[in-house]
Amino acid sequence: MNPVFVGLVVVSFVFAAFRGEAAMQALSAGLVEGAGAAVPLAFSLIGIMALFLGVMKVAEAAGLLDGLARLLRPVLIRLFPEIPADDPAHGAMSLNLAANLLGLGNAATPFGVRAMQLLERRNPHPGIASNAEVLFLALNTAGVTLLPAKVIALRAASGASDPAAVVGPTLAASLTALVVAVLAARLLQRLFPPPIPLPPLPQTKAPLAPLLLSLAGLVGLAVLLLRWGSVIGPWLLPSLVTGILLYGAVRRVPVYETFVAGARGGFAVAIRILPYLVAILAAIAMLRASGALEALLTPLGQLTAPLGLPAEALMMAVLRTLSGSGSYGLLADAMNNPAIGPNSAVGTLLGTLYGSTETTFYVLAVYFGAAGLRRIRHALAVGLIADGAALAAAVLICR
């Protein structure tokens, strides 16, 4: 992460220095604003972290995590053969992937943080990203979502004739990103080996029949959400929380005490990731404030426009990788811009890009920071490759 952090800061400084005093003042303001934004963001995560870590503790005590892990185990064992089949990390990863698939947004983060911490317990080189940790991060940066609820809501508020028109393209583009991310993680792990190679670990093989049944279940869920997603969407998050707590009560788990015990970890996790957020948000804010991002992407967008990738879409693709709030603001501005709007081809492409990509730098900082990882190996490269695959697929599908 060292060259990424230093590179962003140095490029921003050099570009602002060439533009003069006004640009340097903007850079100073951006630096302070970016660093300051990390604190309210970290504190806003405390409540979310506490809520879902508490719910996850109830699910774990009631045996629900084991059940979910068994459901997705054939898929996860194939993806993570170095992690034992009975490891609790499988349950946490299952909840994280399920939350992402259902478009539950920030609900996926606490599950992902917990999964990364559990994977770190199996890491033979603590502090250095393992192959399993990089692959799990890749699954998150691929951002597979069956129901992009935020995009649908924004399109509906902007007067779209068909708010859910982005569901199909988003699913196809994010699935493309997922396949590319898995392949890239497998390929690049050979080019970025750990410092001390280990003998091959015993690997668990999953039978093919349960794997096919799990995949069939996911396809059925995709069809269900594609058909009735706008009706089901508002029910997903409340139903998830209520269902887990009720299941815990039926299994005679002391729900309140267990929830509180799990929620206590929310504050500790948010405080632990604060320094990582300060570093990455300050560097990204400097890059945007210096004008380097816009100066590079505007002329580049003129070259890519004939390929179906206008400057607005190129800006969305890059900004989405760097900042979730910034890219959402850009999407909202485009949806309310009479020259673009939600019903245009560009408007549909922007919504698809937002729904099928992820804030790679943010996810990297939060997940690896929470697990105490200092060396990221090929994680960033895999995330950016997945983002690039989603971009190419979104352009092709929307055309």
mmCIF file of C-alpha atoms in Angstrom:
data_model
loop_
_atom_site.group_PDB
_atom_site.id
_atom_site.type_symbol
_atom_site.label_atom_id
_atom_site.label_comp_id
_atom_site.label_asym_id
_atom_site.label_seq_id
_atom_site.Cartn_x
_atom_site.Cartn_y
_atom_site.Cartn_z
ATOM 1 C CA MET A 1 0.000 0.000 0.000
ATOM 2 C CA ASN A 2 3.016 2.290 0.451
ATOM 3 C CA PRO A 3 3.582 3.045 -3.266
ATOM 4 C CA VAL A 4 -0.162 3.612 -3.815
ATOM 5 C CA PHE A 5 -0.438 6.096 -0.949
ATOM 6 C CA VAL A 6 2.773 7.966 -1.775
ATOM 7 C CA GLY A 7 1.977 7.951 -5.502
ATOM 8 C CA LEU A 8 -1.459 9.549 -5.040
ATOM 9 C CA VAL A 9 -0.035 12.283 -2.800
ATOM 10 C CA VAL A 10 2.979 13.075 -5.003
ATOM 11 C CA VAL A 11 0.975 13.182 -8.254
ATOM 12 C CA SER A 12 -1.562 15.516 -6.634
ATOM 13 C CA PHE A 13 1.141 17.842 -5.312
ATOM 14 C CA VAL A 14 3.072 18.016 -8.578
ATOM 15 C CA PHE A 15 -0.038 18.686 -10.653
ATOM 16 C CA ALA A 16 -1.271 21.408 -8.284
ATOM 17 C CA ALA A 17 2.190 22.994 -8.179
ATOM 18 C CA PHE A 18 2.213 23.379 -11.981
ATOM 19 C CA ARG A 19 -1.266 24.948 -11.947
ATOM 20 C CA GLY A 20 -0.294 27.690 -9.517
ATOM 21 C CA GLU A 21 -1.315 29.229 -6.221
ATOM 22 C CA ALA A 22 -5.103 28.761 -6.591
ATOM 23 C CA ALA A 23 -4.679 25.057 -7.262
ATOM 24 C CA MET A 24 -2.362 24.717 -4.255
ATOM 25 C CA GLN A 25 -4.954 26.410 -2.053
ATOM 26 C CA ALA A 26 -7.578 23.971 -3.324
ATOM 27 C CA LEU A 27 -5.165 21.119 -2.620
ATOM 28 C CA SER A 28 -4.687 22.335 0.962
ATOM 29 C CA ALA A 29 -8.435 22.563 1.489
ATOM 30 C CA GLY A 30 -8.938 19.123 -0.060
ATOM 31 C CA LEU A 31 -6.275 17.575 2.169
ATOM 32 C CA VAL A 32 -7.872 18.939 5.335
ATOM 33 C CA GLU A 33 -11.377 18.085 4.154
ATOM 34 C CA GLY A 34 -10.436 14.517 3.205
ATOM 35 C CA ALA A 35 -8.675 13.819 6.501
ATOM 36 C CA GLY A 36 -11.546 15.387 8.436
ATOM 37 C CA ALA A 37 -14.131 13.314 6.565
ATOM 38 C CA ALA A 38 -12.541 10.102 7.843
ATOM 39 C CA VAL A 39 -13.610 10.776 11.441
ATOM 40 C CA PRO A 40 -17.381 11.195 10.884
ATOM 41 C CA LEU A 41 -17.263 8.290 8.438
ATOM 42 C CA ALA A 42 -15.602 6.023 11.003
ATOM 43 C CA PHE A 43 -18.048 7.113 13.687
ATOM 44 C CA SER A 44 -21.001 6.636 11.342
ATOM 45 C CA LEU A 45 -19.786 3.060 10.894
ATOM 46 C CA ILE A 46 -19.921 2.426 14.657
ATOM 47 C CA GLY A 47 -23.700 2.089 14.697
ATOM 48 C CA ILE A 48 -23.791 -0.062 11.562
ATOM 49 C CA MET A 49 -20.930 -2.223 12.780
ATOM 50 C CA ALA A 50 -22.487 -2.629 16.226
ATOM 51 C CA LEU A 51 -25.898 -3.522 14.789
ATOM 52 C CA PHE A 52 -24.736 -6.187 12.391
ATOM 53 C CA LEU A 53 -21.960 -7.594 14.553
ATOM 54 C CA GLY A 54 -24.608 -8.017 17.257
ATOM 55 C CA VAL A 55 -26.982 -9.705 14.810
ATOM 56 C CA MET A 56 -24.132 -11.882 13.564
ATOM 57 C CA LYS A 57 -23.316 -12.943 17.141
ATOM 58 C CA VAL A 58 -26.929 -14.058 17.592
ATOM 59 C CA ALA A 59 -26.813 -15.946 14.288
ATOM 60 C CA GLU A 60 -23.585 -17.630 15.354
ATOM 61 C CA ALA A 61 -24.942 -18.629 18.759
ATOM 62 C CA ALA A 62 -28.135 -20.007 17.188
ATOM 63 C CA GLY A 63 -26.203 -22.096 14.657
ATOM 64 C CA LEU A 64 -27.513 -20.077 11.704
ATOM 65 C CA LEU A 65 -24.003 -19.274 10.465
ATOM 66 C CA ASP A 66 -23.215 -22.970 10.286
ATOM 67 C CA GLY A 67 -26.396 -23.586 8.320
ATOM 68 C CA LEU A 68 -25.679 -20.791 5.853
ATOM 69 C CA ALA A 69 -22.106 -21.972 5.521
ATOM 70 C CA ARG A 70 -23.367 -25.480 4.710
ATOM 71 C CA LEU A 71 -25.629 -24.030 2.025
ATOM 72 C CA LEU A 72 -22.815 -22.145 0.302
ATOM 73 C CA ARG A 73 -20.034 -24.509 1.367
ATOM 74 C CA PRO A 74 -19.764 -26.316 -1.999
ATOM 75 C CA VAL A 75 -19.089 -22.990 -3.716
ATOM 76 C CA LEU A 76 -16.789 -21.614 -1.003
ATOM 77 C CA ILE A 77 -14.761 -24.812 -0.725
ATOM 78 C CA ARG A 78 -14.077 -24.664 -4.443
ATOM 79 C CA LEU A 79 -13.005 -21.035 -4.133
ATOM 80 C CA PHE A 80 -11.114 -21.383 -0.818
ATOM 81 C CA PRO A 81 -9.727 -24.950 -0.696
ATOM 82 C CA GLU A 82 -7.070 -23.915 1.834
ATOM 83 C CA ILE A 83 -9.718 -23.021 4.445
ATOM 84 C CA PRO A 84 -11.144 -26.065 6.317
ATOM 85 C CA ALA A 85 -14.794 -26.813 5.579
ATOM 86 C CA ASP A 86 -15.803 -26.373 9.240
ATOM 87 C CA ASP A 87 -14.005 -23.019 9.697
ATOM 88 C CA PRO A 88 -16.317 -20.216 10.972
ATOM 89 C CA ALA A 89 -14.883 -17.941 8.268
ATOM 90 C CA HIS A 90 -17.149 -19.723 5.786
ATOM 91 C CA GLY A 91 -20.235 -18.559 7.685
ATOM 92 C CA ALA A 92 -19.050 -14.955 7.856
ATOM 93 C CA MET A 93 -18.122 -14.956 4.161
ATOM 94 C CA SER A 94 -21.532 -16.427 3.327
ATOM 95 C CA LEU A 95 -23.336 -13.601 5.133
ATOM 96 C CA ASN A 96 -21.113 -11.009 3.462
ATOM 97 C CA LEU A 97 -21.694 -12.389 -0.028
ATOM 98 C CA ALA A 98 -25.427 -12.786 0.631
ATOM 99 C CA ALA A 99 -25.688 -9.153 1.798
ATOM 100 C CA ASN A 100 -23.860 -7.999 -1.333
ATOM 101 C CA LEU A 101 -26.030 -10.148 -3.596
ATOM 102 C CA LEU A 102 -29.198 -8.729 -2.053
ATOM 103 C CA GLY A 103 -27.965 -5.154 -2.397
ATOM 104 C CA LEU A 104 -27.970 -4.471 1.351
ATOM 105 C CA GLY A 105 -25.133 -1.946 1.061
ATOM 106 C CA ASN A 106 -23.379 -1.200 4.355
ATOM 107 C CA ALA A 107 -24.842 -4.343 5.924
ATOM 108 C CA ALA A 108 -22.192 -6.343 4.051
ATOM 109 C CA THR A 109 -19.258 -4.448 5.600
ATOM 110 C CA PRO A 110 -19.410 -5.810 9.183
ATOM 111 C CA PHE A 111 -19.759 -9.372 7.871
ATOM 112 C CA GLY A 112 -16.813 -8.794 5.539
ATOM 113 C CA VAL A 113 -14.679 -7.338 8.319
ATOM 114 C CA ARG A 114 -15.433 -10.325 10.545
ATOM 115 C CA ALA A 115 -14.671 -12.759 7.726
ATOM 116 C CA MET A 116 -11.329 -11.058 7.038
ATOM 117 C CA GLN A 117 -10.412 -11.241 10.730
ATOM 118 C CA LEU A 118 -11.240 -14.957 10.783
ATOM 119 C CA LEU A 119 -9.225 -15.551 7.601
ATOM 120 C CA GLU A 120 -6.273 -13.769 9.219
ATOM 121 C CA ARG A 121 -6.268 -16.427 11.951
ATOM 122 C CA ARG A 122 -5.426 -18.960 9.237
ATOM 123 C CA ASN A 123 -2.808 -16.709 7.646
ATOM 124 C CA PRO A 124 0.645 -18.345 7.789
ATOM 125 C CA HIS A 125 2.238 -14.875 7.352
ATOM 126 C CA PRO A 126 0.379 -12.478 9.685
ATOM 127 C CA GLY A 127 0.301 -8.925 8.376
ATOM 128 C CA ILE A 128 0.830 -10.046 4.761
ATOM 129 C CA ALA A 129 -2.286 -10.711 2.693
ATOM 130 C CA SER A 130 -2.826 -14.428 2.096
ATOM 131 C CA ASN A 131 -4.198 -15.858 -1.138
ATOM 132 C CA ALA A 132 -7.559 -16.483 0.563
ATOM 133 C CA GLU A 133 -7.747 -12.901 1.846
ATOM 134 C CA VAL A 134 -6.946 -11.461 -1.581
ATOM 135 C CA LEU A 135 -9.566 -13.673 -3.217
ATOM 136 C CA PHE A 136 -12.192 -12.708 -0.657
ATOM 137 C CA LEU A 137 -11.419 -9.034 -1.255
ATOM 138 C CA ALA A 138 -11.745 -9.688 -4.997
ATOM 139 C CA LEU A 139 -15.228 -11.150 -4.485
ATOM 140 C CA ASN A 140 -16.205 -7.921 -2.720
ATOM 141 C CA THR A 141 -14.666 -5.559 -5.240
ATOM 142 C CA ALA A 142 -16.453 -7.457 -8.033
ATOM 143 C CA GLY A 143 -19.648 -6.219 -6.371
ATOM 144 C CA VAL A 144 -22.109 -8.834 -7.654
ATOM 145 C CA THR A 145 -25.571 -7.426 -6.888
ATOM 146 C CA LEU A 146 -28.918 -8.937 -7.803
ATOM 147 C CA LEU A 147 -30.828 -5.812 -6.778
ATOM 148 C CA PRO A 148 -29.013 -2.396 -7.019
ATOM 149 C CA ALA A 149 -31.556 -0.760 -4.711
ATOM 150 C CA LYS A 150 -29.822 2.652 -4.409
ATOM 151 C CA VAL A 151 -29.615 3.071 -8.178
ATOM 152 C CA ILE A 152 -33.242 2.000 -8.675
ATOM 153 C CA ALA A 153 -34.418 4.437 -5.975
ATOM 154 C CA LEU A 154 -32.444 7.316 -7.492
ATOM 155 C CA ARG A 155 -33.737 6.559 -10.994
ATOM 156 C CA ALA A 156 -37.320 6.415 -9.703
ATOM 157 C CA ALA A 157 -36.907 9.752 -7.898
ATOM 158 C CA SER A 158 -35.511 11.258 -11.099
ATOM 159 C CA GLY A 159 -38.554 10.268 -13.139
ATOM 160 C CA ALA A 160 -37.224 7.206 -14.972
ATOM 161 C CA SER A 161 -39.820 5.477 -17.148
ATOM 162 C CA ASP A 162 -38.387 2.102 -16.033
ATOM 163 C CA PRO A 163 -36.374 2.497 -12.799
ATOM 164 C CA ALA A 164 -35.374 -1.198 -12.772
ATOM 165 C CA ALA A 165 -33.945 -1.106 -16.313
ATOM 166 C CA VAL A 166 -30.408 -1.270 -14.867
ATOM 167 C CA VAL A 167 -30.983 -4.574 -13.021
ATOM 168 C CA GLY A 168 -30.190 -6.885 -15.952
ATOM 169 C CA PRO A 169 -27.124 -4.980 -17.223
ATOM 170 C CA THR A 170 -25.803 -4.564 -13.662
ATOM 171 C CA LEU A 171 -26.096 -8.279 -12.909
ATOM 172 C CA ALA A 172 -24.401 -9.267 -16.186
ATOM 173 C CA ALA A 173 -21.568 -6.738 -15.773
ATOM 174 C CA SER A 174 -20.919 -7.653 -12.129
ATOM 175 C CA LEU A 175 -20.912 -11.388 -12.908
ATOM 176 C CA THR A 176 -18.321 -10.697 -15.612
ATOM 177 C CA ALA A 177 -16.261 -8.805 -13.040
ATOM 178 C CA LEU A 178 -16.590 -11.733 -10.607
ATOM 179 C CA VAL A 179 -15.277 -14.301 -13.085
ATOM 180 C CA VAL A 180 -12.393 -12.028 -14.109
ATOM 181 C CA ALA A 181 -11.575 -11.249 -10.461
ATOM 182 C CA VAL A 182 -11.340 -14.938 -9.508
ATOM 183 C CA LEU A 183 -9.157 -15.724 -12.524
ATOM 184 C CA ALA A 184 -6.921 -12.702 -11.873
ATOM 185 C CA ALA A 185 -6.505 -13.622 -8.202
ATOM 186 C CA ARG A 186 -5.502 -17.179 -9.108
ATOM 187 C CA LEU A 187 -3.083 -16.007 -11.792
ATOM 188 C CA LEU A 188 -1.425 -13.139 -9.936
ATOM 189 C CA GLN A 189 -0.856 -15.090 -6.713
ATOM 190 C CA ARG A 190 1.940 -16.883 -8.562
ATOM 191 C CA LEU A 191 3.557 -13.580 -9.566
ATOM 192 C CA PHE A 192 3.302 -12.158 -6.017
ATOM 193 C CA PRO A 193 4.337 -15.077 -3.778
ATOM 194 C CA PRO A 194 4.520 -14.697 0.020
ATOM 195 C CA PRO A 195 8.013 -14.008 1.435
ATOM 196 C CA ILE A 196 8.505 -17.586 2.646
ATOM 197 C CA PRO A 197 6.814 -20.176 0.401
ATOM 198 C CA LEU A 198 4.995 -22.866 2.327
ATOM 199 C CA PRO A 199 4.473 -26.523 1.429
ATOM 200 C CA PRO A 200 1.078 -27.185 -0.212
ATOM 201 C CA LEU A 201 -1.732 -27.111 2.339
ATOM 202 C CA PRO A 202 -4.258 -29.978 2.559
ATOM 203 C CA GLN A 203 -7.187 -28.978 0.394
ATOM 204 C CA THR A 204 -10.820 -29.948 0.742
ATOM 205 C CA LYS A 205 -12.652 -31.062 -2.391
ATOM 206 C CA ALA A 206 -16.366 -30.410 -2.670
ATOM 207 C CA PRO A 207 -18.597 -32.931 -4.453
ATOM 208 C CA LEU A 208 -20.047 -31.637 -7.700
ATOM 209 C CA ALA A 209 -23.768 -32.309 -7.024
ATOM 210 C CA PRO A 210 -24.102 -29.924 -4.004
ATOM 211 C CA LEU A 211 -22.162 -27.308 -5.961
ATOM 212 C CA LEU A 212 -24.645 -27.487 -8.828
ATOM 213 C CA LEU A 213 -27.569 -27.313 -6.379
ATOM 214 C CA SER A 214 -26.099 -24.211 -4.722
ATOM 215 C CA LEU A 215 -25.595 -22.545 -8.092
ATOM 216 C CA ALA A 216 -29.171 -23.457 -9.099
ATOM 217 C CA GLY A 217 -30.411 -21.826 -5.885
ATOM 218 C CA LEU A 218 -28.495 -18.640 -6.683
ATOM 219 C CA VAL A 219 -29.931 -18.572 -10.203
ATOM 220 C CA GLY A 220 -33.440 -19.046 -8.787
ATOM 221 C CA LEU A 221 -32.872 -16.176 -6.357
ATOM 222 C CA ALA A 222 -31.636 -14.011 -9.229
ATOM 223 C CA VAL A 223 -34.773 -14.743 -11.256
ATOM 224 C CA LEU A 224 -36.980 -13.984 -8.241
ATOM 225 C CA LEU A 225 -35.316 -10.622 -7.609
ATOM 226 C CA LEU A 226 -35.258 -9.687 -11.288
ATOM 227 C CA ARG A 227 -39.015 -10.336 -11.509
ATOM 228 C CA TRP A 228 -40.206 -8.864 -8.203
ATOM 229 C CA GLY A 229 -37.155 -6.909 -7.034
ATOM 230 C CA SER A 230 -38.925 -3.561 -6.685
ATOM 231 C CA VAL A 231 -41.527 -5.170 -4.391
ATOM 232 C CA ILE A 232 -39.133 -7.324 -2.367
ATOM 233 C CA GLY A 233 -36.355 -4.719 -2.006
ATOM 234 C CA PRO A 234 -37.761 -2.664 0.927
ATOM 235 C CA TRP A 235 -38.407 -5.864 2.894
ATOM 236 C CA LEU A 236 -34.906 -7.344 2.655
ATOM 237 C CA LEU A 237 -32.993 -5.589 5.429
ATOM 238 C CA PRO A 238 -35.756 -5.514 8.101
ATOM 239 C CA SER A 239 -36.625 -9.138 7.318
ATOM 240 C CA LEU A 240 -32.978 -10.190 7.663
ATOM 241 C CA VAL A 241 -32.559 -8.605 11.103
ATOM 242 C CA THR A 242 -35.965 -9.693 12.423
ATOM 243 C CA GLY A 243 -35.628 -13.221 11.072
ATOM 244 C CA ILE A 244 -32.207 -13.797 12.656
ATOM 245 C CA LEU A 245 -33.313 -12.456 16.045
ATOM 246 C CA LEU A 246 -36.495 -14.555 15.985
ATOM 247 C CA TYR A 247 -34.523 -17.641 14.991
ATOM 248 C CA GLY A 248 -32.191 -17.025 17.923
ATOM 249 C CA ALA A 249 -35.158 -16.704 20.289
ATOM 250 C CA VAL A 250 -36.677 -19.980 19.020
ATOM 251 C CA ARG A 251 -33.319 -21.696 19.593
ATOM 252 C CA ARG A 252 -33.389 -20.373 23.187
ATOM 253 C CA VAL A 253 -30.424 -18.036 22.690
ATOM 254 C CA PRO A 254 -30.386 -15.104 25.182
ATOM 255 C CA VAL A 255 -30.903 -12.730 22.261
ATOM 256 C CA TYR A 256 -30.477 -9.371 23.997
ATOM 257 C CA GLU A 257 -27.339 -10.297 25.950
ATOM 258 C CA THR A 258 -25.798 -12.032 22.930
ATOM 259 C CA PHE A 259 -26.591 -9.071 20.678
ATOM 260 C CA VAL A 260 -24.982 -6.620 23.116
ATOM 261 C CA ALA A 261 -21.894 -8.816 23.445
ATOM 262 C CA GLY A 262 -21.437 -8.842 19.685
ATOM 263 C CA ALA A 263 -22.237 -5.153 19.277
ATOM 264 C CA ARG A 264 -19.425 -4.167 21.656
ATOM 265 C CA GLY A 265 -16.958 -5.000 18.910
ATOM 266 C CA GLY A 266 -18.426 -2.341 16.601
ATOM 267 C CA PHE A 267 -16.696 0.531 18.366
ATOM 268 C CA ALA A 268 -13.340 -1.247 18.471
ATOM 269 C CA VAL A 269 -13.454 -2.064 14.756
ATOM 270 C CA ALA A 270 -14.415 1.498 13.769
ATOM 271 C CA ILE A 271 -11.578 2.972 15.843
ATOM 272 C CA ARG A 272 -9.101 0.456 14.446
ATOM 273 C CA ILE A 273 -9.810 1.358 10.827
ATOM 274 C CA LEU A 274 -9.772 5.137 11.458
ATOM 275 C CA PRO A 275 -6.049 5.659 10.648
ATOM 276 C CA TYR A 276 -6.429 3.703 7.406
ATOM 277 C CA LEU A 277 -9.458 5.802 6.430
ATOM 278 C CA VAL A 278 -7.593 9.043 7.177
ATOM 279 C CA ALA A 279 -4.723 7.989 4.916
ATOM 280 C CA ILE A 280 -6.774 6.834 1.915
ATOM 281 C CA LEU A 281 -9.470 9.548 2.071
ATOM 282 C CA ALA A 282 -6.876 12.317 2.402
ATOM 283 C CA ALA A 283 -4.915 11.001 -0.596
ATOM 284 C CA ILE A 284 -8.054 10.647 -2.743
ATOM 285 C CA ALA A 285 -9.289 14.122 -1.752
ATOM 286 C CA MET A 286 -5.910 15.576 -2.786
ATOM 287 C CA LEU A 287 -6.131 13.833 -6.158
ATOM 288 C CA ARG A 288 -9.585 15.278 -6.829
ATOM 289 C CA ALA A 289 -8.805 18.771 -5.484
ATOM 290 C CA SER A 290 -5.614 19.095 -7.541
ATOM 291 C CA GLY A 291 -7.615 18.752 -10.749
ATOM 292 C CA ALA A 292 -5.399 15.905 -11.944
ATOM 293 C CA LEU A 293 -8.319 13.486 -12.205
ATOM 294 C CA GLU A 294 -10.491 15.753 -14.333
ATOM 295 C CA ALA A 295 -7.582 16.955 -16.489
ATOM 296 C CA LEU A 296 -6.657 13.380 -17.350
ATOM 297 C CA LEU A 297 -10.157 11.971 -17.872
ATOM 298 C CA THR A 298 -11.740 14.776 -19.943
ATOM 299 C CA PRO A 299 -9.467 14.425 -23.009
ATOM 300 C CA LEU A 300 -9.355 10.664 -22.546
ATOM 301 C CA GLY A 301 -13.159 10.595 -22.578
ATOM 302 C CA GLN A 302 -13.179 12.306 -25.971
ATOM 303 C CA LEU A 303 -11.098 9.448 -27.337
ATOM 304 C CA THR A 304 -13.242 6.706 -25.785
ATOM 305 C CA ALA A 305 -16.630 8.280 -26.647
ATOM 306 C CA PRO A 306 -16.779 6.607 -30.111
ATOM 307 C CA LEU A 307 -16.399 3.245 -28.306
ATOM 308 C CA GLY A 308 -19.525 3.907 -26.230
ATOM 309 C CA LEU A 309 -17.647 5.295 -23.229
ATOM 310 C CA PRO A 310 -18.284 9.062 -22.938
ATOM 311 C CA ALA A 311 -16.393 11.307 -20.543
ATOM 312 C CA GLU A 312 -19.216 11.157 -17.941
ATOM 313 C CA ALA A 313 -19.053 7.349 -17.844
ATOM 314 C CA LEU A 314 -15.263 7.333 -17.672
ATOM 315 C CA MET A 315 -15.395 9.764 -14.755
ATOM 316 C CA MET A 316 -17.964 7.536 -13.018
ATOM 317 C CA ALA A 317 -15.815 4.416 -13.511
ATOM 318 C CA VAL A 318 -12.732 6.040 -11.988
ATOM 319 C CA LEU A 319 -14.524 7.940 -9.229
ATOM 320 C CA ARG A 320 -16.482 4.841 -8.203
ATOM 321 C CA THR A 321 -13.184 3.056 -7.550
ATOM 322 C CA LEU A 322 -12.033 5.930 -5.337
ATOM 323 C CA SER A 323 -15.105 7.241 -3.537
ATOM 324 C CA GLY A 324 -18.577 5.841 -2.906
ATOM 325 C CA SER A 325 -20.161 9.150 -1.876
ATOM 326 C CA GLY A 326 -18.423 11.052 -4.678
ATOM 327 C CA SER A 327 -19.589 8.611 -7.351
ATOM 328 C CA TYR A 328 -23.142 8.582 -5.962
ATOM 329 C CA GLY A 329 -23.180 12.381 -6.057
ATOM 330 C CA LEU A 330 -21.995 12.255 -9.665
ATOM 331 C CA LEU A 331 -24.767 9.764 -10.503
ATOM 332 C CA ALA A 332 -27.413 11.923 -8.790
ATOM 333 C CA ASP A 333 -26.217 15.002 -10.687
ATOM 334 C CA ALA A 334 -26.391 13.143 -14.012
ATOM 335 C CA MET A 335 -29.876 11.759 -13.278
ATOM 336 C CA ASN A 336 -31.159 15.299 -12.646
ATOM 337 C CA ASN A 337 -29.285 16.821 -15.573
ATOM 338 C CA PRO A 338 -31.723 17.507 -18.452
ATOM 339 C CA ALA A 339 -28.919 16.791 -20.944
ATOM 340 C CA ILE A 340 -28.513 13.232 -19.582
ATOM 341 C CA GLY A 341 -31.381 12.116 -17.335
ATOM 342 C CA PRO A 342 -32.297 8.572 -16.265
ATOM 343 C CA ASN A 343 -33.885 7.508 -19.570
ATOM 344 C CA SER A 344 -30.923 8.183 -21.856
ATOM 345 C CA ALA A 345 -28.330 5.627 -22.918
ATOM 346 C CA VAL A 346 -25.667 7.488 -20.928
ATOM 347 C CA GLY A 347 -27.928 7.596 -17.852
ATOM 348 C CA THR A 348 -28.475 3.844 -18.033
ATOM 349 C CA LEU A 349 -24.742 3.255 -18.472
ATOM 350 C CA LEU A 350 -23.905 5.434 -15.454
ATOM 351 C CA GLY A 351 -26.386 3.521 -13.271
ATOM 352 C CA THR A 352 -24.998 0.206 -14.490
ATOM 353 C CA LEU A 353 -21.427 1.273 -13.736
ATOM 354 C CA TYR A 354 -22.343 2.393 -10.228
ATOM 355 C CA GLY A 355 -24.198 -0.841 -9.498
ATOM 356 C CA SER A 356 -21.631 -3.241 -10.948
ATOM 357 C CA THR A 357 -18.415 -1.782 -9.495
ATOM 358 C CA GLU A 358 -17.160 -1.155 -5.975
ATOM 359 C CA THR A 359 -15.078 1.404 -4.078
ATOM 360 C CA THR A 360 -11.921 -0.690 -4.338
ATOM 361 C CA PHE A 361 -9.634 1.624 -2.344
ATOM 362 C CA TYR A 362 -12.180 2.012 0.467
ATOM 363 C CA VAL A 363 -12.850 -1.732 0.744
ATOM 364 C CA LEU A 364 -9.112 -2.402 0.690
ATOM 365 C CA ALA A 365 -8.468 0.099 3.479
ATOM 366 C CA VAL A 366 -11.357 -1.041 5.702
ATOM 367 C CA TYR A 367 -11.072 -4.821 5.345
ATOM 368 C CA PHE A 368 -7.291 -5.093 5.415
ATOM 369 C CA GLY A 369 -7.025 -2.400 8.085
ATOM 370 C CA ALA A 370 -9.454 -4.251 10.358
ATOM 371 C CA ALA A 371 -7.407 -7.438 9.960
ATOM 372 C CA GLY A 372 -4.105 -5.619 10.569
ATOM 373 C CA LEU A 373 -2.694 -6.382 7.098
ATOM 374 C CA ARG A 374 0.181 -4.133 6.021
ATOM 375 C CA ARG A 375 1.322 -5.764 2.763
ATOM 376 C CA ILE A 376 -1.450 -6.175 0.203
ATOM 377 C CA ARG A 377 0.469 -8.209 -2.431
ATOM 378 C CA HIS A 378 -1.708 -8.425 -5.576
ATOM 379 C CA ALA A 379 -4.999 -7.325 -3.945
ATOM 380 C CA LEU A 380 -5.153 -3.855 -5.531
ATOM 381 C CA ALA A 381 -4.244 -5.173 -8.979
ATOM 382 C CA VAL A 382 -7.024 -7.780 -8.785
ATOM 383 C CA GLY A 383 -9.565 -5.170 -7.665
ATOM 384 C CA LEU A 384 -8.690 -2.780 -10.483
ATOM 385 C CA ILE A 385 -8.763 -5.589 -13.056
ATOM 386 C CA ALA A 386 -12.268 -6.517 -11.841
ATOM 387 C CA ASP A 387 -13.351 -2.883 -12.114
ATOM 388 C CA GLY A 388 -11.975 -2.748 -15.651
ATOM 389 C CA ALA A 389 -13.851 -5.919 -16.606
ATOM 390 C CA ALA A 390 -17.104 -4.500 -15.211
ATOM 391 C CA LEU A 391 -16.530 -1.288 -17.174
ATOM 392 C CA ALA A 392 -15.966 -3.128 -20.460
ATOM 393 C CA ALA A 393 -18.951 -5.434 -19.886
ATOM 394 C CA ALA A 394 -21.249 -2.540 -18.918
ATOM 395 C CA VAL A 395 -20.359 -0.603 -22.080
ATOM 396 C CA LEU A 396 -20.890 -3.655 -24.308
ATOM 397 C CA ILE A 397 -24.189 -4.690 -22.654
ATOM 398 C CA CYS A 398 -25.667 -1.181 -22.524
ATOM 399 C CA ARG A 399 -24.861 -0.657 -26.208
#
